[in-house]
Amino acid sequence: MKSKLLLFTFLLLSAFSFAQDVQITGQVTEAATGMPIPGANVAVKNAATAVATDLDGNYSIKVPKGGTLVFSFIGFETVEKSVTDSGKVTVALKETSKTLDEVVVIGYGSQKKKEITGAVSTVSAETLDKLRPVKVEQALQGTISGVNVTTTSGAPGAGLTVRIRGIGTNGDASPIAIIDGYQGDLSLLNPADIETVTVLKDAQAAIYGTIGANGVILITTKKGRKNQKPKLSFNTYAGFQETSRKLPVLNATEYAALVNEAYANNGDAVPYPNVSGLGKGTNWQNEVFGKSVPLVNHDFNLSGGSEKITYTVSGSNLDQKGIVSPDKAIFRRNTARIGFTADITDNLKFNTNLIYTAFNRKTISENRNGVLFNALNVPSTFTPYDANGDYTQVPTTGYGVELVNPIAQSDNTFNNYNYRKLNGTFGLDYTIIPGLTATARFGFNSANDDGKTFNKMVNYGDSKVFNQSRSSVNQSRTNNYDYTSDFYITYQKTFAEAHNLTATVGTTAYKTWGNFLSATGYDIPNNSWEFADIRLANGLLNAKTTDSYAYDERRLSHFGRVQYDYKGRYLLSGMLRRDLSSRFGPNNRVGYFPSATAGWVVSNEQFYGNNSVMNFAKIRASYGTLGNDMIGNNQYLSVLGGEAVYVFNNQLTSGTATGVLANPNIKWEQAQKFDVGADLNFFNDKLTLVADYFIDTRKDLLIQSIPVSGILGVGAPGAQGPTANAGSVRNSGFELALGYKDKVGEDFSYNVNYNVTFLKNKVVAVNNSTGFIETGTFNNAETIARMQVGQPMGYFYGYQMDGIFQNQAEIDAAPSQSGLGATTTAPGDIRYKDVNGDGKIDAKDRTNLGDPIPSATMGFNLTLNYKGFDFSAYTFASIGNDMVRAYERNVPLGNRMNYWLDRWTGEGSTNSMPRVTTGATNNNLFSSFFVEDASYLRIQNVQLGYTLNNEWVKKVASKVRIYVGANNLFTFTKYRGFDPGASSGSPIGSGIDYGFYPVARTYMVGANLNF
């Protein structure tokens, strides 16, 4: 009876439970895009019932009334929903905030972020979407510690300079870009195609051996997703650009008064007896800077996949004009990309990614003697056109042979450059046995370009350097090719549920080759750009008018890496790479590059317990040797690069002679990188802290023109001393990156990030008999930038200003300055410091006046989200970098900046600005008077967006977001030039400002559409 009662009770409860099950249907989507998530897991909490969503993200499941559904998918936050009645439950999953589980590409493999033992930083596609950079490099500025990006020019299509943890070489200091596994060009990518950018800053990059010394930037492009219906996104923005700065030059009245004073101070007749009617005159900057210059960009991406394949197809179009002479400065870029993966069998997988890039660029002359240079230095008293409607000519007497009408210079500029490139990769992954995978990958770049420059027959005035007595056209064509072939095997195994091992061994072959040809023709028909073609140019010269080269360089490498961890607590990694490079002679073609990294995840120790404040703590260290072979080709050989003149049949004939002398013993530069760091997460990953201390010692720097005996032929025109491994540089510093993200209520969330890098650069050795290398000119005369032992790379070398002489008594009491050139010194002239204390001022008193390397860089970035609104702001600061003011032409009648209104006019008037005079003085020698602190804080990007309610747009799109934004909104600086963040890109002489083309301020409106 008792057993029957129990059975009856069980049946009754079962029937009751069955009767209380409710049917739930719905859809699982991505919160960010509104797109369905196929394969998402929908489970009943505390039960075995679970289903997966279909291709449309739909599901159907029975749930006990009052039960809870759990929605989850890899990479997204898990969501729980209580169920009371039958109906429809739609859930939007947000991407997970568990950043420790993110997978990061590290080269020939990947690791979870919590397992990484090197200094590695990433930029996500989300950040790229907010910044909307024209070039990818711009997105690295202020978002990654240890990375500094400077502009070589603000002209459309101009290159950028990327430096990772300082400047370690006097040669090419640029990092290598690896795109989906092959060596490529970062600057040509469409930012919308990129999923992640990963920067390897320490010995973690040793897996790339001889090309990793300057750091490695890994690019992963966007891929389709399996079991995903076709997903189309379209992004567009349009805006207008304007100059971010104009320099305050003297107007016509101010200029004439100052010039009169200068002539009078030298006892000469004044050139402007009546200045009252001159007014403000011409502001040449207003004449050359465009207004509301357009910028338009469109891009689309189509992706999807099935059970076995994924695909992505994308394209973009960018059309940008320059803010200086907009009709002459143009950049148009088009890109197309196809990505495809296929599971051929359960063990064999195929992948490919192909990118086509084509752009057209037109430019104007820049820097010294360029359009902006002339706009600053041509006086305001001139008008653009004379009474006949012709370009006004600037005389030579008093103005020099360089100053010309900038409008005429711009209008007479004709050039065109076309570039086409196809690059990509093909790969196979074969699982030999579980845990053992073989990868074969082939990446390639194929590029060709053609350029044309037309020099019109034109006369800018008597003896001007820009005058062309004959018209000419130069046409050139370049073909560049390279490929990277990789084969490697990866083995992953866990032993005894505690020991995790990953081993990778492989080989890679790299080859680059190409050729160049150019020719110049003279006497163009009709003196016109329309007829500028060599086949129509019939003029002849006695000198050679053609040029060409060809090259073929190769590298063969073998590498191995072992990664081990014990229960996720103790992390070890060791790497070794052997490189053979044809850029070096037989004696030094092979190099070995070892490295080791280690980490201790303290928070995984049993004694650590459950710490609610610091929930993750990892200490790590790395040390390794990397190489740099980015030098000129054939440095170990003597090549015919010099000039020679021979006599044949009593006639002089031009020929070619030996150029740079050979040094068969040169080898690659070596970087010894040491790093110790910590990764700490607080408050359930809301607050993250990453700190690193690093020392990067670069040895065996390749120094050019080592002095040798003249008997070897170095005195001939074009000849040069050999290159040798004769230098060393050390960079050391500290990096700190902080991030905090949280959610307030259901509708408001925020993300704040700050990073700072402190850097010290020091030259350790220059073994070339002088102890220094110098380059970079000032006023076309003095060489002012040096690489010298004990000093920062590229520091400025000149005289230290020590105030202004106020009277003759001060001059008589001071050390004589007659050895500097001008024999007399007068009150109002610059007083120079006697640095060596020998009682006289001469060349031995030159000293360190500053350097262009910032002592600290930092970024502060903020993102806010409230319901459908989102706001982001990105800022960057550079502190301690100096710049030379070299954009003023030293001629008697050239225009000046308005700070010359505060010149010395008598005793006590000023102690910082010298007098004006047309007489000979030492005031224009390079000194600290021309060096300025170029520290700055820049608001790089501000964007406000709104995502329309899904119910409003679901019939036409899954998501619609509109936004307004501004790039390069404002720069706070004391520097008086156009752009404190500009640089020539050269390790030595980068901070000499000849009138850098400023970066444009851009206002834009855009839309992101998902279908």
PDB file of C-alpha atoms in Angstrom, residues 771-1000:
ATOM      1  CA  GLY A 771      82.108  60.250 -32.695  1.00  0.00           C
ATOM      2  CA  PHE A 772      79.079  61.724 -34.424  1.00  0.00           C
ATOM      3  CA  ILE A 773      76.969  61.799 -37.582  1.00  0.00           C
ATOM      4  CA  GLU A 774      75.292  65.020 -38.604  1.00  0.00           C
ATOM      5  CA  THR A 775      72.642  65.997 -41.093  1.00  0.00           C
ATOM      6  CA  GLY A 776      69.757  68.451 -41.460  1.00  0.00           C
ATOM      7  CA  THR A 777      70.452  71.994 -42.635  1.00  0.00           C
ATOM      8  CA  PHE A 778      69.484  75.406 -41.330  1.00  0.00           C
ATOM      9  CA  ASN A 779      69.250  78.406 -43.683  1.00  0.00           C
ATOM     10  CA  ASN A 780      70.811  76.231 -46.415  1.00  0.00           C
ATOM     11  CA  ALA A 781      74.140  76.492 -44.616  1.00  0.00           C
ATOM     12  CA  GLU A 782      74.643  74.925 -41.192  1.00  0.00           C
ATOM     13  CA  THR A 783      74.237  71.223 -40.392  1.00  0.00           C
ATOM     14  CA  ILE A 784      72.432  71.179 -37.062  1.00  0.00           C
ATOM     15  CA  ALA A 785      71.216  67.664 -36.116  1.00  0.00           C
ATOM     16  CA  ARG A 786      73.514  65.003 -34.729  1.00  0.00           C
ATOM     17  CA  MET A 787      73.814  61.423 -33.612  1.00  0.00           C
ATOM     18  CA  GLN A 788      76.574  61.676 -31.013  1.00  0.00           C
ATOM     19  CA  VAL A 789      77.817  59.599 -28.110  1.00  0.00           C
ATOM     20  CA  GLY A 790      76.140  60.505 -24.826  1.00  0.00           C
ATOM     21  CA  GLN A 791      73.320  62.467 -26.473  1.00  0.00           C
ATOM     22  CA  PRO A 792      69.792  61.642 -27.674  1.00  0.00           C
ATOM     23  CA  MET A 793      69.436  60.565 -31.287  1.00  0.00           C
ATOM     24  CA  GLY A 794      69.081  63.538 -33.633  1.00  0.00           C
ATOM     25  CA  TYR A 795      69.644  66.242 -31.018  1.00  0.00           C
ATOM     26  CA  PHE A 796      70.052  69.855 -32.151  1.00  0.00           C
ATOM     27  CA  TYR A 797      73.602  71.223 -32.050  1.00  0.00           C
ATOM     28  CA  GLY A 798      74.180  74.962 -31.964  1.00  0.00           C
ATOM     29  CA  TYR A 799      74.826  78.047 -29.873  1.00  0.00           C
ATOM     30  CA  GLN A 800      73.095  78.754 -26.584  1.00  0.00           C
ATOM     31  CA  MET A 801      71.406  82.147 -26.525  1.00  0.00           C
ATOM     32  CA  ASP A 802      72.118  84.096 -23.335  1.00  0.00           C
ATOM     33  CA  GLY A 803      69.858  87.091 -23.782  1.00  0.00           C
ATOM     34  CA  ILE A 804      70.240  90.317 -25.779  1.00  0.00           C
ATOM     35  CA  PHE A 805      73.056  92.830 -25.471  1.00  0.00           C
ATOM     36  CA  GLN A 806      71.435  95.971 -24.048  1.00  0.00           C
ATOM     37  CA  ASN A 807      74.360  98.392 -24.367  1.00  0.00           C
ATOM     38  CA  GLN A 808      77.975  98.652 -25.439  1.00  0.00           C
ATOM     39  CA  ALA A 809      79.251  98.103 -21.906  1.00  0.00           C
ATOM     40  CA  GLU A 810      77.746  94.625 -21.873  1.00  0.00           C
ATOM     41  CA  ILE A 811      79.371  93.864 -25.208  1.00  0.00           C
ATOM     42  CA  ASP A 812      82.795  95.041 -23.970  1.00  0.00           C
ATOM     43  CA  ALA A 813      82.511  92.922 -20.824  1.00  0.00           C
ATOM     44  CA  ALA A 814      81.419  89.750 -22.626  1.00  0.00           C
ATOM     45  CA  PRO A 815      83.566  87.201 -24.481  1.00  0.00           C
ATOM     46  CA  SER A 816      84.212  88.259 -28.056  1.00  0.00           C
ATOM     47  CA  GLN A 817      81.811  86.908 -30.697  1.00  0.00           C
ATOM     48  CA  SER A 818      83.902  88.046 -33.676  1.00  0.00           C
ATOM     49  CA  GLY A 819      84.940  84.459 -34.398  1.00  0.00           C
ATOM     50  CA  LEU A 820      81.396  83.615 -35.455  1.00  0.00           C
ATOM     51  CA  GLY A 821      81.530  85.504 -38.739  1.00  0.00           C
ATOM     52  CA  ALA A 822      80.321  89.058 -38.231  1.00  0.00           C
ATOM     53  CA  THR A 823      83.235  91.175 -37.020  1.00  0.00           C
ATOM     54  CA  THR A 824      81.149  93.630 -35.023  1.00  0.00           C
ATOM     55  CA  THR A 825      78.458  93.218 -32.400  1.00  0.00           C
ATOM     56  CA  ALA A 826      75.985  95.973 -31.526  1.00  0.00           C
ATOM     57  CA  PRO A 827      73.377  96.500 -28.798  1.00  0.00           C
ATOM     58  CA  GLY A 828      70.282  94.527 -29.700  1.00  0.00           C
ATOM     59  CA  ASP A 829      72.263  91.545 -30.984  1.00  0.00           C
ATOM     60  CA  ILE A 830      72.026  88.058 -29.500  1.00  0.00           C
ATOM     61  CA  ARG A 831      74.456  87.257 -26.702  1.00  0.00           C
ATOM     62  CA  TYR A 832      75.802  83.687 -26.938  1.00  0.00           C
ATOM     63  CA  LYS A 833      76.932  81.614 -23.990  1.00  0.00           C
ATOM     64  CA  ASP A 834      80.599  80.751 -23.523  1.00  0.00           C
ATOM     65  CA  VAL A 835      79.926  77.058 -22.942  1.00  0.00           C
ATOM     66  CA  ASN A 836      83.529  75.874 -22.638  1.00  0.00           C
ATOM     67  CA  GLY A 837      84.631  78.926 -20.645  1.00  0.00           C
ATOM     68  CA  ASP A 838      87.655  79.808 -22.799  1.00  0.00           C
ATOM     69  CA  GLY A 839      86.784  83.499 -22.938  1.00  0.00           C
ATOM     70  CA  LYS A 840      85.645  83.579 -26.573  1.00  0.00           C
ATOM     71  CA  ILE A 841      82.655  82.488 -28.560  1.00  0.00           C
ATOM     72  CA  ASP A 842      83.407  80.157 -31.465  1.00  0.00           C
ATOM     73  CA  ALA A 843      82.329  76.813 -32.916  1.00  0.00           C
ATOM     74  CA  LYS A 844      83.610  75.004 -29.823  1.00  0.00           C
ATOM     75  CA  ASP A 845      80.790  76.567 -27.811  1.00  0.00           C
ATOM     76  CA  ARG A 846      78.051  74.734 -29.673  1.00  0.00           C
ATOM     77  CA  THR A 847      76.043  72.451 -27.422  1.00  0.00           C
ATOM     78  CA  ASN A 848      72.859  70.407 -27.028  1.00  0.00           C
ATOM     79  CA  LEU A 849      69.853  72.678 -27.644  1.00  0.00           C
ATOM     80  CA  GLY A 850      67.134  70.026 -27.421  1.00  0.00           C
ATOM     81  CA  ASP A 851      65.900  67.043 -29.402  1.00  0.00           C
ATOM     82  CA  PRO A 852      62.743  65.957 -31.232  1.00  0.00           C
ATOM     83  CA  ILE A 853      62.166  62.808 -29.159  1.00  0.00           C
ATOM     84  CA  PRO A 854      59.376  63.294 -26.592  1.00  0.00           C
ATOM     85  CA  SER A 855      60.233  62.350 -23.027  1.00  0.00           C
ATOM     86  CA  ALA A 856      56.624  61.290 -22.474  1.00  0.00           C
ATOM     87  CA  THR A 857      53.609  60.496 -24.640  1.00  0.00           C
ATOM     88  CA  MET A 858      50.118  59.758 -23.430  1.00  0.00           C
ATOM     89  CA  GLY A 859      46.605  59.077 -24.601  1.00  0.00           C
ATOM     90  CA  PHE A 860      43.262  59.600 -22.907  1.00  0.00           C
ATOM     91  CA  ASN A 861      40.172  58.049 -24.469  1.00  0.00           C
ATOM     92  CA  LEU A 862      36.544  58.092 -23.372  1.00  0.00           C
ATOM     93  CA  THR A 863      33.469  56.212 -24.593  1.00  0.00           C
ATOM     94  CA  LEU A 864      29.922  56.760 -23.277  1.00  0.00           C
ATOM     95  CA  ASN A 865      26.732  54.907 -24.178  1.00  0.00           C
ATOM     96  CA  TYR A 866      23.206  55.873 -23.154  1.00  0.00           C
ATOM     97  CA  LYS A 867      20.295  54.031 -24.700  1.00  0.00           C
ATOM     98  CA  GLY A 868      20.695  54.667 -28.437  1.00  0.00           C
ATOM     99  CA  PHE A 869      23.307  57.403 -28.034  1.00  0.00           C
ATOM    100  CA  ASP A 870      27.067  56.909 -28.061  1.00  0.00           C
ATOM    101  CA  PHE A 871      29.873  59.408 -27.572  1.00  0.00           C
ATOM    102  CA  SER A 872      33.621  58.966 -27.918  1.00  0.00           C
ATOM    103  CA  ALA A 873      36.638  61.241 -27.560  1.00  0.00           C
ATOM    104  CA  TYR A 874      40.300  60.426 -28.225  1.00  0.00           C
ATOM    105  CA  THR A 875      43.187  62.658 -27.179  1.00  0.00           C
ATOM    106  CA  PHE A 876      46.961  62.445 -27.422  1.00  0.00           C
ATOM    107  CA  ALA A 877      49.749  64.379 -25.747  1.00  0.00           C
ATOM    108  CA  SER A 878      53.452  64.620 -26.485  1.00  0.00           C
ATOM    109  CA  ILE A 879      55.706  66.193 -23.870  1.00  0.00           C
ATOM    110  CA  GLY A 880      59.349  67.226 -24.126  1.00  0.00           C
ATOM    111  CA  ASN A 881      59.819  67.167 -27.900  1.00  0.00           C
ATOM    112  CA  ASP A 882      61.580  70.174 -29.406  1.00  0.00           C
ATOM    113  CA  MET A 883      61.388  71.603 -32.911  1.00  0.00           C
ATOM    114  CA  VAL A 884      63.530  73.976 -34.948  1.00  0.00           C
ATOM    115  CA  ARG A 885      61.790  77.000 -36.431  1.00  0.00           C
ATOM    116  CA  ALA A 886      63.302  76.966 -39.938  1.00  0.00           C
ATOM    117  CA  TYR A 887      60.381  78.159 -42.049  1.00  0.00           C
ATOM    118  CA  GLU A 888      61.540  81.827 -42.123  1.00  0.00           C
ATOM    119  CA  ARG A 889      63.746  82.902 -45.025  1.00  0.00           C
ATOM    120  CA  ASN A 890      66.632  85.124 -43.964  1.00  0.00           C
ATOM    121  CA  VAL A 891      66.527  87.812 -46.668  1.00  0.00           C
ATOM    122  CA  PRO A 892      66.297  91.587 -46.107  1.00  0.00           C
ATOM    123  CA  LEU A 893      62.870  92.030 -47.681  1.00  0.00           C
ATOM    124  CA  GLY A 894      61.217  88.752 -46.742  1.00  0.00           C
ATOM    125  CA  ASN A 895      58.112  88.792 -44.572  1.00  0.00           C
ATOM    126  CA  ARG A 896      58.264  87.876 -40.883  1.00  0.00           C
ATOM    127  CA  MET A 897      56.069  86.491 -38.131  1.00  0.00           C
ATOM    128  CA  ASN A 898      54.277  89.014 -35.927  1.00  0.00           C
ATOM    129  CA  TYR A 899      56.415  88.168 -32.888  1.00  0.00           C
ATOM    130  CA  TRP A 900      59.026  90.390 -34.534  1.00  0.00           C
ATOM    131  CA  LEU A 901      56.885  93.317 -33.455  1.00  0.00           C
ATOM    132  CA  ASP A 902      58.397  92.676 -30.000  1.00  0.00           C
ATOM    133  CA  ARG A 903      61.958  93.107 -31.306  1.00  0.00           C
ATOM    134  CA  TRP A 904      64.671  94.983 -29.431  1.00  0.00           C
ATOM    135  CA  THR A 905      64.238  98.715 -30.005  1.00  0.00           C
ATOM    136  CA  GLY A 906      66.400 100.133 -27.239  1.00  0.00           C
ATOM    137  CA  GLU A 907      67.918  99.332 -23.879  1.00  0.00           C
ATOM    138  CA  GLY A 908      65.474  97.442 -21.654  1.00  0.00           C
ATOM    139  CA  SER A 909      62.883  96.868 -24.387  1.00  0.00           C
ATOM    140  CA  THR A 910      63.349  93.084 -24.506  1.00  0.00           C
ATOM    141  CA  ASN A 911      65.855  90.407 -23.619  1.00  0.00           C
ATOM    142  CA  SER A 912      64.506  87.728 -25.971  1.00  0.00           C
ATOM    143  CA  MET A 913      64.123  89.228 -29.495  1.00  0.00           C
ATOM    144  CA  PRO A 914      67.092  90.777 -31.348  1.00  0.00           C
ATOM    145  CA  ARG A 915      67.032  94.000 -33.318  1.00  0.00           C
ATOM    146  CA  VAL A 916      66.207  94.112 -37.019  1.00  0.00           C
ATOM    147  CA  THR A 917      68.856  95.243 -39.462  1.00  0.00           C
ATOM    148  CA  THR A 918      70.026  94.584 -42.989  1.00  0.00           C
ATOM    149  CA  GLY A 919      73.623  94.649 -41.861  1.00  0.00           C
ATOM    150  CA  ALA A 920      75.813  91.627 -41.163  1.00  0.00           C
ATOM    151  CA  THR A 921      75.198  90.115 -37.710  1.00  0.00           C
ATOM    152  CA  ASN A 922      75.562  86.781 -36.001  1.00  0.00           C
ATOM    153  CA  ASN A 923      71.875  86.748 -35.085  1.00  0.00           C
ATOM    154  CA  ASN A 924      70.934  84.260 -37.798  1.00  0.00           C
ATOM    155  CA  LEU A 925      73.391  81.567 -36.756  1.00  0.00           C
ATOM    156  CA  PHE A 926      71.639  78.470 -35.518  1.00  0.00           C
ATOM    157  CA  SER A 927      71.022  78.886 -31.817  1.00  0.00           C
ATOM    158  CA  SER A 928      68.476  78.186 -29.111  1.00  0.00           C
ATOM    159  CA  PHE A 929      66.640  81.285 -30.390  1.00  0.00           C
ATOM    160  CA  PHE A 930      65.259  79.050 -33.166  1.00  0.00           C
ATOM    161  CA  VAL A 931      64.495  76.009 -30.974  1.00  0.00           C
ATOM    162  CA  GLU A 932      61.060  75.770 -29.373  1.00  0.00           C
ATOM    163  CA  ASP A 933      59.286  73.409 -27.048  1.00  0.00           C
ATOM    164  CA  ALA A 934      56.856  71.554 -29.317  1.00  0.00           C
ATOM    165  CA  SER A 935      54.954  69.740 -26.571  1.00  0.00           C
ATOM    166  CA  TYR A 936      51.273  69.526 -27.366  1.00  0.00           C
ATOM    167  CA  LEU A 937      47.896  68.100 -26.429  1.00  0.00           C
ATOM    168  CA  ARG A 938      45.623  67.225 -29.321  1.00  0.00           C
ATOM    169  CA  ILE A 939      41.938  66.334 -29.353  1.00  0.00           C
ATOM    170  CA  GLN A 940      42.237  63.793 -32.116  1.00  0.00           C
ATOM    171  CA  ASN A 941      38.686  62.643 -32.532  1.00  0.00           C
ATOM    172  CA  VAL A 942      35.243  63.450 -31.154  1.00  0.00           C
ATOM    173  CA  GLN A 943      32.176  61.562 -32.319  1.00  0.00           C
ATOM    174  CA  LEU A 944      28.495  61.548 -31.345  1.00  0.00           C
ATOM    175  CA  GLY A 945      26.242  58.838 -32.725  1.00  0.00           C
ATOM    176  CA  TYR A 946      22.686  57.613 -32.441  1.00  0.00           C
ATOM    177  CA  THR A 947      21.406  54.135 -33.240  1.00  0.00           C
ATOM    178  CA  LEU A 948      17.816  54.185 -34.398  1.00  0.00           C
ATOM    179  CA  ASN A 949      15.282  52.041 -32.581  1.00  0.00           C
ATOM    180  CA  ASN A 950      15.223  48.614 -34.216  1.00  0.00           C
ATOM    181  CA  GLU A 951      11.442  48.683 -34.433  1.00  0.00           C
ATOM    182  CA  TRP A 952      11.672  51.761 -36.665  1.00  0.00           C
ATOM    183  CA  VAL A 953      14.036  50.282 -39.231  1.00  0.00           C
ATOM    184  CA  LYS A 954      13.586  46.500 -39.052  1.00  0.00           C
ATOM    185  CA  LYS A 955      11.737  46.404 -42.369  1.00  0.00           C
ATOM    186  CA  VAL A 956      14.691  47.888 -44.255  1.00  0.00           C
ATOM    187  CA  ALA A 957      17.746  47.206 -42.075  1.00  0.00           C
ATOM    188  CA  SER A 958      18.835  45.386 -38.951  1.00  0.00           C
ATOM    189  CA  LYS A 959      20.676  48.416 -37.627  1.00  0.00           C
ATOM    190  CA  VAL A 960      20.999  52.072 -38.588  1.00  0.00           C
ATOM    191  CA  ARG A 961      23.436  54.397 -36.841  1.00  0.00           C
ATOM    192  CA  ILE A 962      24.065  58.016 -37.784  1.00  0.00           C
ATOM    193  CA  TYR A 963      26.844  60.150 -36.379  1.00  0.00           C
ATOM    194  CA  VAL A 964      28.670  63.445 -36.528  1.00  0.00           C
ATOM    195  CA  GLY A 965      32.312  63.826 -35.697  1.00  0.00           C
ATOM    196  CA  ALA A 966      35.471  65.866 -35.952  1.00  0.00           C
ATOM    197  CA  ASN A 967      39.091  64.815 -36.401  1.00  0.00           C
ATOM    198  CA  ASN A 968      42.075  66.875 -35.270  1.00  0.00           C
ATOM    199  CA  LEU A 969      39.637  69.164 -33.531  1.00  0.00           C
ATOM    200  CA  PHE A 970      42.108  71.262 -31.568  1.00  0.00           C
ATOM    201  CA  THR A 971      45.786  71.324 -30.607  1.00  0.00           C
ATOM    202  CA  PHE A 972      47.049  73.027 -27.449  1.00  0.00           C
ATOM    203  CA  THR A 973      50.709  74.007 -27.811  1.00  0.00           C
ATOM    204  CA  LYS A 974      53.159  76.860 -27.386  1.00  0.00           C
ATOM    205  CA  TYR A 975      54.949  75.966 -30.595  1.00  0.00           C
ATOM    206  CA  ARG A 976      54.576  78.713 -33.184  1.00  0.00           C
ATOM    207  CA  GLY A 977      54.775  76.592 -36.343  1.00  0.00           C
ATOM    208  CA  PHE A 978      51.997  74.865 -38.258  1.00  0.00           C
ATOM    209  CA  ASP A 979      52.113  71.430 -36.632  1.00  0.00           C
ATOM    210  CA  PRO A 980      54.000  70.391 -33.460  1.00  0.00           C
ATOM    211  CA  GLY A 981      53.262  66.733 -34.248  1.00  0.00           C
ATOM    212  CA  ALA A 982      54.968  66.737 -37.639  1.00  0.00           C
ATOM    213  CA  SER A 983      58.280  65.107 -38.462  1.00  0.00           C
ATOM    214  CA  SER A 984      60.407  64.401 -41.516  1.00  0.00           C
ATOM    215  CA  GLY A 985      60.601  60.782 -40.385  1.00  0.00           C
ATOM    216  CA  SER A 986      64.386  60.744 -40.439  1.00  0.00           C
ATOM    217  CA  PRO A 987      66.051  59.481 -37.233  1.00  0.00           C
ATOM    218  CA  ILE A 988      68.476  62.408 -37.483  1.00  0.00           C
ATOM    219  CA  GLY A 989      67.028  65.823 -38.353  1.00  0.00           C
ATOM    220  CA  SER A 990      63.364  64.895 -38.003  1.00  0.00           C
ATOM    221  CA  GLY A 991      62.407  67.971 -36.001  1.00  0.00           C
ATOM    222  CA  ILE A 992      63.556  70.691 -38.403  1.00  0.00           C
ATOM    223  CA  ASP A 993      60.425  72.534 -39.516  1.00  0.00           C
ATOM    224  CA  TYR A 994      60.729  74.046 -42.995  1.00  0.00           C
ATOM    225  CA  GLY A 995      57.006  74.746 -43.005  1.00  0.00           C
ATOM    226  CA  PHE A 996      55.360  71.376 -42.411  1.00  0.00           C
ATOM    227  CA  TYR A 997      52.064  70.970 -44.224  1.00  0.00           C
ATOM    228  CA  PRO A 998      49.542  71.009 -41.312  1.00  0.00           C
ATOM    229  CA  VAL A 999      47.144  68.157 -40.622  1.00  0.00           C
ATOM    230  CA  ALA A1000      43.619  69.120 -41.636  1.00  0.00           C
TER     231      ALA A1000
END
